[in-house]
Short mmCIF file of C-alpha atoms and ligand atoms in Angstrom, two decimals:
data_model
loop_
_atom_site.label_atom_id
_atom_site.label_comp_id
_atom_site.label_asym_id
_atom_site.label_seq_id
_atom_site.Cartn_x
_atom_site.Cartn_y
_atom_site.Cartn_z
CA MET A 20 116.45 104.33 96.15
CA ALA A 21 118.90 101.73 96.61
CA GLN A 22 116.19 99.98 98.49
CA LYS A 23 113.27 99.64 96.62
CA ILE A 24 115.25 97.36 94.23
CA ILE A 25 116.44 95.67 96.77
CA TYR A 26 112.36 94.72 98.31
CA ARG A 27 111.94 93.32 94.95
CA GLU A 28 114.90 91.26 94.69
CA LEU A 29 113.54 89.34 97.57
CA PHE A 30 110.37 87.79 95.44
CA ASN A 31 110.17 85.43 93.20
CA GLY A 32 108.06 85.84 89.62
CA ILE A 33 107.36 89.44 89.72
CA GLU A 34 109.75 89.94 86.93
CA VAL A 35 108.46 87.26 84.80
CA PRO A 36 106.47 88.87 81.64
CA ILE A 37 103.89 88.40 80.76
CA GLU A 38 101.98 88.85 77.61
CA LEU A 39 99.32 91.45 76.53
CA ALA A 40 96.28 91.53 74.15
CA ASP A 41 97.65 93.44 71.54
CA GLY A 42 101.43 90.78 71.85
CA ARG A 43 103.39 93.37 73.93
CA GLN A 44 105.67 91.27 76.72
CA VAL A 45 106.01 93.66 79.84
CA ILE A 46 106.36 92.68 83.67
CA PRO A 47 102.95 93.72 85.18
CA ILE A 48 101.77 95.34 87.43
CA ASN A 49 100.64 93.39 90.55
CA PHE A 50 98.19 96.22 93.04
CA ASP A 51 96.29 93.27 94.36
CA ASN A 52 98.80 91.94 97.59
CA GLY A 53 94.98 92.33 99.76
CA ALA A 54 94.06 89.13 97.77
CA THR A 55 96.81 87.01 97.95
CA THR A 56 101.09 88.11 97.08
CA PRO A 57 104.29 86.20 95.97
CA PRO A 58 106.92 84.25 97.37
CA LEU A 59 109.87 85.54 98.60
CA LYS A 60 112.55 84.03 97.75
CA GLU A 61 113.64 82.66 100.65
CA VAL A 62 110.33 80.87 101.44
CA ASP A 63 111.15 79.18 97.89
CA LYS A 64 114.62 78.32 99.21
CA PHE A 65 113.31 77.11 102.68
CA ILE A 66 110.65 74.62 100.79
CA ALA A 67 113.49 73.78 98.41
CA GLU A 68 116.04 72.42 101.51
CA ASN A 69 112.96 71.04 103.57
CA ILE A 70 111.08 69.14 100.52
CA LEU A 71 114.28 66.48 100.63
CA MET A 72 113.72 66.28 104.25
CA TYR A 73 110.11 66.04 104.02
CA GLY A 74 108.03 62.17 106.63
CA SER A 75 104.97 62.82 107.99
CA VAL A 76 104.79 64.52 111.43
CA GLY A 77 104.52 62.64 114.55
CA ARG A 78 105.63 59.46 113.30
CA GLY A 79 108.98 57.21 113.72
CA GLY A 80 112.05 57.21 111.64
CA HIS A 81 114.64 59.82 110.56
CA LYS A 82 112.82 61.94 107.89
CA SER A 83 109.93 61.73 111.42
CA GLU A 84 112.03 62.95 113.03
CA TYR A 85 113.21 65.69 111.49
CA CYS A 86 109.59 67.20 110.44
CA THR A 87 108.74 66.23 114.65
CA LYS A 88 110.76 68.28 115.07
CA ALA A 89 111.21 71.17 112.54
CA TYR A 90 106.87 71.12 113.05
CA GLU A 91 107.59 72.26 117.05
CA LEU A 92 109.72 74.47 116.37
CA SER A 93 107.96 76.25 114.07
CA LYS A 94 105.17 77.53 116.82
CA GLU A 95 107.90 78.30 118.86
CA GLU A 96 108.91 80.80 116.01
CA ILE A 97 105.20 81.82 115.54
CA LEU A 98 104.42 82.85 119.20
CA SER A 99 107.61 84.57 119.15
CA PHE A 100 106.63 86.46 115.55
CA PHE A 101 103.69 88.14 117.64
CA GLY A 102 106.02 88.67 120.33
CA VAL A 103 105.07 85.57 122.71
CA SER A 104 106.80 82.62 124.15
CA GLN A 105 105.44 79.25 125.32
CA LEU A 106 105.32 80.85 128.28
CA ASP A 107 102.65 83.12 127.71
CA LYS A 108 99.95 80.09 127.60
CA TYR A 109 99.33 80.30 123.70
CA GLU A 110 98.98 77.50 121.37
CA VAL A 111 99.22 77.58 117.76
CA ILE A 112 96.63 75.69 115.15
CA TYR A 113 97.57 75.12 111.84
CA VAL A 114 94.59 75.95 109.08
CA LYS A 115 94.41 75.95 105.42
CA ASN A 116 93.65 79.95 105.45
CA THR A 117 91.92 82.58 107.33
CA THR A 118 88.22 81.69 106.70
CA GLU A 119 89.05 77.99 107.52
CA GLY A 120 90.41 79.54 111.28
CA ILE A 121 87.22 81.71 111.88
CA ASN A 122 85.08 78.69 111.25
CA LEU A 123 87.57 77.03 113.55
CA LEU A 124 87.51 79.29 115.95
CA ALA A 125 83.58 79.95 115.87
CA GLY A 126 82.85 75.63 115.89
CA THR A 127 84.95 75.54 118.88
CA LEU A 128 84.44 78.54 120.89
CA CYS A 129 80.97 78.31 120.60
CA ASP A 130 79.83 73.83 120.57
CA ARG A 131 76.23 75.02 119.58
CA ASN A 132 75.77 77.06 123.25
CA ASN A 133 74.37 80.16 121.03
CA TYR A 134 76.72 82.08 121.89
CA LYS A 135 75.87 85.85 121.95
CA ILE A 136 78.62 87.38 119.55
CA LEU A 137 80.00 90.84 118.80
CA THR A 138 81.97 91.78 115.36
CA SER A 139 81.46 95.25 113.05
CA ARG A 140 80.19 95.94 109.84
CA MET A 141 83.54 96.70 108.03
CA GLU A 142 84.57 92.74 108.22
CA HIS A 143 85.33 90.57 105.43
CA HIS A 144 82.88 88.10 105.14
CA ALA A 145 85.22 85.39 106.33
CA ASN A 146 85.01 87.28 109.97
CA ASP A 147 81.12 87.83 109.41
CA LEU A 148 79.17 84.32 108.64
CA PRO A 149 81.31 81.39 110.24
CA TRP A 150 79.99 83.97 113.73
CA ARG A 151 76.56 84.19 112.27
CA ASN A 152 76.46 79.83 111.87
CA VAL A 153 77.17 79.39 115.24
CA GLY A 154 75.66 82.18 117.21
CA ASP A 155 73.43 85.56 117.77
CA VAL A 156 75.83 87.28 116.52
CA PHE A 157 75.05 91.73 116.69
CA TYR A 158 77.30 94.63 114.67
CA ILE A 159 79.18 97.73 115.36
CA ASP A 160 78.04 99.60 112.35
CA VAL A 161 80.56 102.21 110.75
CA ASN A 162 79.80 106.30 109.81
CA LYS A 163 79.85 107.77 106.75
CA GLN A 164 83.73 106.69 106.22
CA GLY A 165 83.71 103.38 107.63
CA LYS A 166 85.04 103.69 110.74
CA ILE A 167 84.31 102.20 114.20
CA ASN A 168 83.41 103.71 116.81
CA LEU A 169 85.36 102.50 119.98
CA GLU A 170 82.39 103.88 122.71
CA GLN A 171 79.40 102.39 120.25
CA LEU A 172 81.84 98.91 121.60
CA GLU A 173 81.77 99.13 124.96
CA TYR A 174 77.73 100.84 125.31
CA MET A 175 77.18 97.39 123.36
CA LEU A 176 79.65 95.60 125.26
CA GLU A 177 77.86 97.43 128.31
CA ARG A 178 73.83 96.99 127.61
CA ALA A 179 74.78 93.57 127.00
CA ILE A 180 75.55 92.70 130.86
CA GLY A 181 77.71 90.95 130.04
CA THR A 182 76.29 88.27 127.56
CA ILE A 183 78.46 89.28 124.81
CA LYS A 184 80.44 86.47 124.87
CA TYR A 185 83.46 86.85 122.02
CA VAL A 186 84.38 89.81 120.07
CA SER A 187 85.73 89.58 116.84
CA ILE A 188 87.01 92.39 114.61
CA THR A 189 89.55 92.61 112.06
CA ALA A 190 92.81 94.09 112.95
CA ALA A 191 92.78 96.07 109.31
CA SER A 192 90.11 96.45 106.75
CA ASN A 193 90.63 94.69 103.17
CA VAL A 194 88.67 97.80 101.67
CA THR A 195 89.58 100.99 103.38
CA GLY A 196 92.90 99.92 105.03
CA TYR A 197 91.62 101.32 108.28
CA ILE A 198 93.39 100.09 111.71
CA THR A 199 91.74 99.52 114.70
CA ASP A 200 93.89 99.20 117.98
CA ILE A 201 93.16 95.92 118.70
CA HIS A 202 94.59 96.54 122.75
CA GLN A 203 92.35 98.84 123.46
CA ILE A 204 89.41 96.81 122.08
CA ALA A 205 90.37 93.49 124.13
CA LYS A 206 90.68 95.58 126.74
CA ILE A 207 87.34 97.23 126.79
CA ALA A 208 85.65 93.20 125.64
CA HIS A 209 87.83 92.81 128.85
CA LYS A 210 86.32 95.00 130.97
CA TYR A 211 82.64 93.15 130.04
CA GLY A 212 83.82 89.55 130.62
CA ALA A 213 83.97 89.01 126.50
CA LYS A 214 87.19 87.44 124.48
CA LEU A 215 88.69 89.22 121.51
CA ILE A 216 89.25 87.81 118.69
CA VAL A 217 91.31 89.00 115.50
CA ASP A 218 91.87 88.39 111.88
CA GLY A 219 95.31 89.70 111.19
CA ALA A 220 94.34 88.61 107.31
CA GLN A 221 95.55 91.96 106.10
CA VAL A 222 98.11 93.29 108.86
CA VAL A 223 100.51 90.25 109.86
CA ALA A 224 102.88 91.06 106.64
CA HIS A 225 102.50 95.26 107.15
CA ARG A 226 102.30 95.56 110.58
CA VAL A 227 103.97 94.95 113.86
CA VAL A 228 101.66 92.77 115.76
CA CYS A 229 102.34 92.17 119.53
CA LEU A 230 100.02 89.13 120.47
CA LYS A 231 100.55 90.88 125.05
CA GLY A 232 99.20 94.57 125.38
CA GLN A 233 100.63 97.21 127.90
CA THR A 234 99.02 95.79 130.79
CA GLU A 235 97.02 92.22 130.75
CA GLU A 236 93.71 92.80 129.88
CA GLU A 237 95.22 94.33 126.61
CA ASP A 238 96.55 90.63 125.32
CA ILE A 239 94.66 89.37 122.82
CA ASP A 240 93.12 86.65 122.89
CA GLY A 241 92.80 84.81 119.68
CA LEU A 242 94.51 85.79 115.98
CA VAL A 243 93.69 84.12 112.94
CA PHE A 244 95.77 85.30 109.12
CA SER A 245 97.44 83.72 106.41
CA GLY A 246 100.57 82.69 104.68
CA HIS A 247 99.53 83.24 101.50
CA LYS A 248 99.01 87.31 102.53
CA MET A 249 102.20 87.59 103.94
CA TYR A 250 104.04 85.90 101.04
CA ALA A 251 103.72 82.20 102.01
CA PRO A 252 101.14 80.71 99.58
CA PHE A 253 101.84 77.00 100.13
CA GLY A 254 98.07 76.84 101.74
CA SER A 255 98.10 77.15 105.03
CA GLY A 256 97.17 79.86 107.62
CA VAL A 257 97.89 79.94 111.38
CA VAL A 258 95.36 80.76 114.12
CA ILE A 259 96.48 81.73 118.33
CA ILE A 260 94.83 81.68 120.79
CA LYS A 261 94.63 81.76 125.14
CA LYS A 262 95.58 77.92 125.73
CA GLU A 263 92.53 78.27 127.60
CA LEU A 264 89.73 78.61 125.55
CA LEU A 265 90.17 75.42 124.31
CA GLN A 266 89.86 73.56 127.54
CA GLY A 267 86.54 71.49 127.25
CA LYS A 268 86.12 72.42 123.79
CA LYS A 269 84.74 69.85 121.14
CA PRO A 270 86.85 70.38 118.27
CA PHE A 271 86.09 71.34 115.32
CA LEU A 272 87.11 68.56 112.87
CA GLN A 273 87.36 64.99 114.11
CA GLY A 274 89.87 61.68 113.06
CA GLY A 275 93.17 60.85 113.43
CA GLY A 276 95.83 62.41 115.41
CA SER A 277 92.76 64.68 117.81
CA VAL A 278 92.37 61.91 120.31
CA LYS A 279 93.46 59.84 123.50
CA ALA A 280 91.13 57.12 122.51
CA VAL A 281 88.56 55.66 120.64
CA PHE A 282 86.29 53.45 121.87
CA ASP A 283 83.29 51.35 120.10
CA TYR A 284 80.70 53.90 121.24
CA ASP A 285 83.23 56.37 122.46
CA VAL A 286 85.84 59.18 122.44
CA TYR A 287 88.28 61.02 123.84
CA TYR A 288 89.25 63.56 122.59
CA LYS A 289 93.74 65.58 123.38
CA ASP A 290 93.46 68.49 125.46
CA SER A 291 95.89 70.11 124.09
CA TRP A 292 95.84 71.17 119.90
CA GLU A 293 96.49 68.29 118.77
CA ALA A 294 92.72 67.74 119.32
CA GLU A 295 92.83 70.89 116.73
CA GLU A 296 94.78 69.51 114.01
CA ALA A 297 92.76 66.39 112.78
CA GLY A 298 94.41 65.08 110.42
CA SER A 299 98.13 65.34 108.83
CA PRO A 300 99.15 68.32 108.47
CA ASN A 301 100.43 70.82 105.67
CA PHE A 302 104.16 70.66 106.35
CA LEU A 303 105.82 72.52 103.53
CA GLY A 304 103.10 75.13 103.77
CA CYS A 305 103.61 76.13 107.52
CA MET A 306 107.66 75.95 107.08
CA ALA A 307 106.44 78.98 103.93
CA ILE A 308 105.23 80.93 106.97
CA VAL A 309 107.90 80.48 109.19
CA ALA A 310 110.61 81.28 106.61
CA ALA A 311 108.55 84.78 105.39
CA MET A 312 108.13 85.81 109.48
CA THR A 313 112.36 84.84 110.04
CA VAL A 314 112.57 87.43 106.03
CA LEU A 315 110.09 90.01 107.95
CA LYS A 316 112.03 90.29 110.72
CA SER A 317 115.09 90.61 109.19
CA ILE A 318 113.47 93.75 106.87
CA GLY A 319 111.57 95.20 110.58
CA LEU A 320 107.43 95.22 110.26
CA ASP A 321 108.26 99.05 110.59
CA LYS A 322 110.36 99.77 107.46
CA VAL A 323 107.54 97.63 105.79
CA ALA A 324 105.20 99.74 106.56
CA ASP A 325 106.87 103.03 106.46
CA HIS A 326 107.48 101.52 102.17
CA GLU A 327 104.19 100.82 101.76
CA ASP A 328 103.07 104.27 104.01
CA ALA A 329 105.02 106.29 101.42
CA LEU A 330 103.56 104.20 98.70
CA ARG A 331 99.45 104.62 99.82
CA ARG A 332 100.55 108.97 99.89
CA ARG A 333 101.55 108.71 96.17
CA LEU A 334 98.91 106.72 94.85
CA ILE A 335 95.55 108.79 97.00
CA LYS A 336 97.72 112.30 96.51
CA GLY A 337 97.90 110.84 92.60
CA LEU A 338 94.03 109.83 92.78
CA ARG A 339 92.60 113.31 94.18
CA ASP A 340 94.68 115.70 91.47
CA ILE A 341 92.25 113.52 88.96
CA LYS A 342 88.98 114.99 88.57
CA GLN A 343 86.82 112.18 87.82
CA ILE A 344 87.62 109.64 90.81
CA LYS A 345 85.51 109.04 93.98
CA LEU A 346 88.18 107.97 96.69
CA TYR A 347 86.25 106.44 99.67
CA GLY A 348 86.99 106.44 103.09
CA ASP A 349 89.23 108.95 104.66
CA PRO A 350 92.00 110.10 102.40
CA LYS A 351 93.78 111.65 105.53
CA GLU A 352 94.03 108.45 107.37
CA GLU A 353 97.10 107.82 108.58
CA ASN A 354 96.60 105.11 110.62
CA ARG A 355 95.67 102.31 107.28
CA VAL A 356 97.72 99.29 105.32
CA GLY A 357 98.64 99.96 101.53
CA VAL A 358 94.76 99.53 100.55
CA VAL A 359 93.15 102.19 98.36
CA THR A 360 89.29 101.84 97.02
CA PHE A 361 87.87 103.99 94.45
CA ASN A 362 85.48 104.36 91.88
CA ALA A 363 86.19 105.77 88.26
CA GLU A 364 83.34 108.22 87.62
CA GLY A 365 81.43 107.17 84.41
CA ILE A 366 83.16 104.12 83.88
CA TYR A 367 81.70 100.24 85.65
CA ASN A 368 84.61 99.47 87.86
CA LYS A 369 85.18 96.41 86.57
CA GLU A 370 85.40 97.86 83.02
CA VAL A 371 88.95 99.69 83.91
CA GLY A 372 89.46 96.40 86.06
CA ARG A 373 89.95 95.41 82.58
CA LEU A 374 91.56 98.50 80.81
CA LEU A 375 94.11 98.83 83.95
CA GLN A 376 94.63 94.84 82.32
CA GLU A 377 94.40 94.86 79.43
CA ILE A 378 96.05 97.69 78.49
CA ARG A 379 99.24 97.54 80.50
CA GLY A 380 99.44 94.15 82.31
CA ILE A 381 97.58 96.30 86.03
CA ALA A 382 96.40 93.29 88.35
CA VAL A 383 93.81 95.16 90.67
CA ARG A 384 90.80 93.47 92.52
CA THR A 385 87.18 94.90 91.28
CA GLY A 386 83.78 94.81 93.29
CA CYS A 387 82.66 94.40 97.41
CA PHE A 388 85.96 92.28 97.87
CA CYS A 389 84.23 89.77 100.15
CA ALA A 390 83.37 92.93 102.31
CA GLN A 391 79.60 93.75 100.64
CA PRO A 392 77.89 94.47 104.15
CA TYR A 393 81.07 97.42 104.33
CA VAL A 394 81.56 98.17 100.79
CA MET A 395 77.53 99.00 100.06
CA ARG A 396 78.37 101.66 103.56
CA LEU A 397 80.77 103.27 101.68
CA MET A 398 78.68 103.02 99.25
CA GLY A 399 74.96 104.75 99.92
CA ILE A 400 73.76 101.54 98.84
CA SER A 401 71.00 100.98 101.00
CA GLU A 402 69.62 96.83 101.25
CA GLU A 403 66.43 97.33 99.13
CA GLU A 404 68.24 98.55 96.85
CA ARG A 405 70.80 95.56 96.65
CA TYR A 406 68.16 92.81 96.86
CA TYR A 407 67.04 94.48 93.39
CA TYR A 408 69.93 93.97 92.05
CA LEU A 409 70.53 90.92 93.73
CA LYS A 410 66.77 89.84 91.36
CA HIS A 411 68.09 91.90 88.76
CA SER A 412 71.34 89.96 87.56
CA GLU A 413 71.64 91.37 83.85
CA LEU A 414 71.95 95.21 85.15
CA GLN A 415 76.27 95.75 86.48
CA HIS A 416 75.88 95.90 90.14
CA PRO A 417 77.88 98.69 92.53
CA GLY A 418 81.29 97.86 93.50
CA MET A 419 84.99 100.25 93.69
CA ILE A 420 87.96 99.70 92.89
CA ARG A 421 90.80 98.17 95.02
CA ALA A 422 94.51 98.48 94.71
CA SER A 423 96.41 97.26 97.85
CA PHE A 424 100.53 96.94 98.01
CA GLY A 425 103.43 94.61 99.03
CA LEU A 426 106.20 95.31 99.77
CA TYR A 427 108.30 94.72 96.29
CA ASN A 428 105.92 97.87 94.42
CA THR A 429 108.16 100.45 93.71
CA GLU A 430 107.05 104.61 93.33
CA GLU A 431 107.63 103.93 90.12
CA GLU A 432 104.32 101.54 89.91
CA VAL A 433 101.91 104.17 90.95
CA ASP A 434 103.10 106.61 88.84
CA GLU A 435 102.68 103.96 85.99
CA PHE A 436 99.23 102.71 87.71
CA LEU A 437 98.36 106.45 87.43
CA ASP A 438 99.06 107.75 83.96
CA THR A 439 96.88 104.35 82.18
CA LEU A 440 93.97 105.44 84.49
CA GLU A 441 94.39 108.57 83.44
CA PHE A 442 94.46 107.61 80.20
CA ILE A 443 91.53 105.17 80.41
CA ILE A 444 89.42 108.13 81.84
CA SER A 445 90.99 110.40 79.92
CA HIS A 446 89.93 107.55 75.74
CA TYR A 447 86.35 106.09 77.53
CA ASN A 448 83.45 105.95 75.37
C1 LIG B 8 90.21 91.11 105.87
C2 LIG B 8 90.42 89.63 105.64
N1 LIG B 8 89.63 88.54 106.40
C3 LIG B 8 90.06 87.46 106.26
C4 LIG B 8 90.14 87.43 104.72
C5 LIG B 8 89.95 85.83 104.31
O1 LIG B 8 91.35 84.94 104.08
P1 LIG B 8 91.63 83.88 103.51
O2 LIG B 8 90.77 83.92 101.92
O3 LIG B 8 92.66 83.17 103.11
O4 LIG B 8 90.86 82.66 104.33
C6 LIG B 8 90.88 87.66 103.60
C7 LIG B 8 90.56 87.83 102.52
O5 LIG B 8 91.59 89.19 101.25
C8 LIG B 8 90.31 89.13 104.40
O6 LIG B 8 91.34 89.93 103.84
#
């Protein structure tokens, strides 16, 4: 009990009351942490301190030197959060968010070569569409419970006889919360000459992630994530990538900071991460990520996981007790982050979302969560039916309701959520 209170106290903004439609003031319940997260107080504090020293990165002058040093150190901090050091030959590249990071990797690594890429049907669009844009994409399918099968991964890599260049997989699904065994996937990918890129958007604030596996074959080649999903909502994200993979590649973005020399009709790019960070960096956004990591590390991600697992179990148990609720995915699966998706029989998903907000100020996400191929598979909706919906915008489009937890959520909030949901179900119609 005491621990929960401490977690809440670490955050800014979560106790600010909102006004409901009927004029009541309530402390809202945010179960939409899969979309974005509120700031940690330490993050705000760090930003407030650093803004006083704000200057441009990589230039001269006192403040500029401070920022340049802090910026360089932040990259070491980020590597250390994932269990590696600068000696381990990884580059840290700051981006805007996971979407930009995966676009950067897809654009840079594939470099108009139309390589073969293997991903899965459980991906967020951010880890699907950028690859479609640059290469020939193959997909590991999911079963009825939405799980991927590593034997199929191996089969597809084997059948491609070494022609698949990159495997790109999410570390945790934003629809079912399933956690994938990224080190085992790395081992299989490497056996067939492919490199593994991991979409870490839903995992980095909830589980320990190590870039290194038990053996070198299990090492992750690239990891991408967003600061705003780890309590640092100041507009920065991160790509970590093995240095060797960037060598000889043309940068994704071109402009200042990325070049060695520019001639009238010729350009020479830098050989390091600097080539991938054209333009002025978002210094404060980068500082925010490091500040969030410092807090998460001091709490211990195992403790974070224990807390969020308890919330997830309580929610799933409560939902299973409501007969009108249909849960998606495997309710018994324990290897998952705090993401739970469901529908309430006879009530449109968006209507449930609206009523939760209106009656008790509860925020959830509804619809397809930018993972349409996955959500449709879980709901058993065919491509044919989907084309029908596409043509008929007047119809209610299929989707789900998603509750996703952050560290500051509590068991009391889960109980209030369940009570409100039962109220909605019993009063609807
Ligand atoms: C698994 C996953 N990947 C990628 C993204 C995209 O993240 P961003 O919107 O920060 O670019 C999300 C966002 O919800 C996600 O859940």
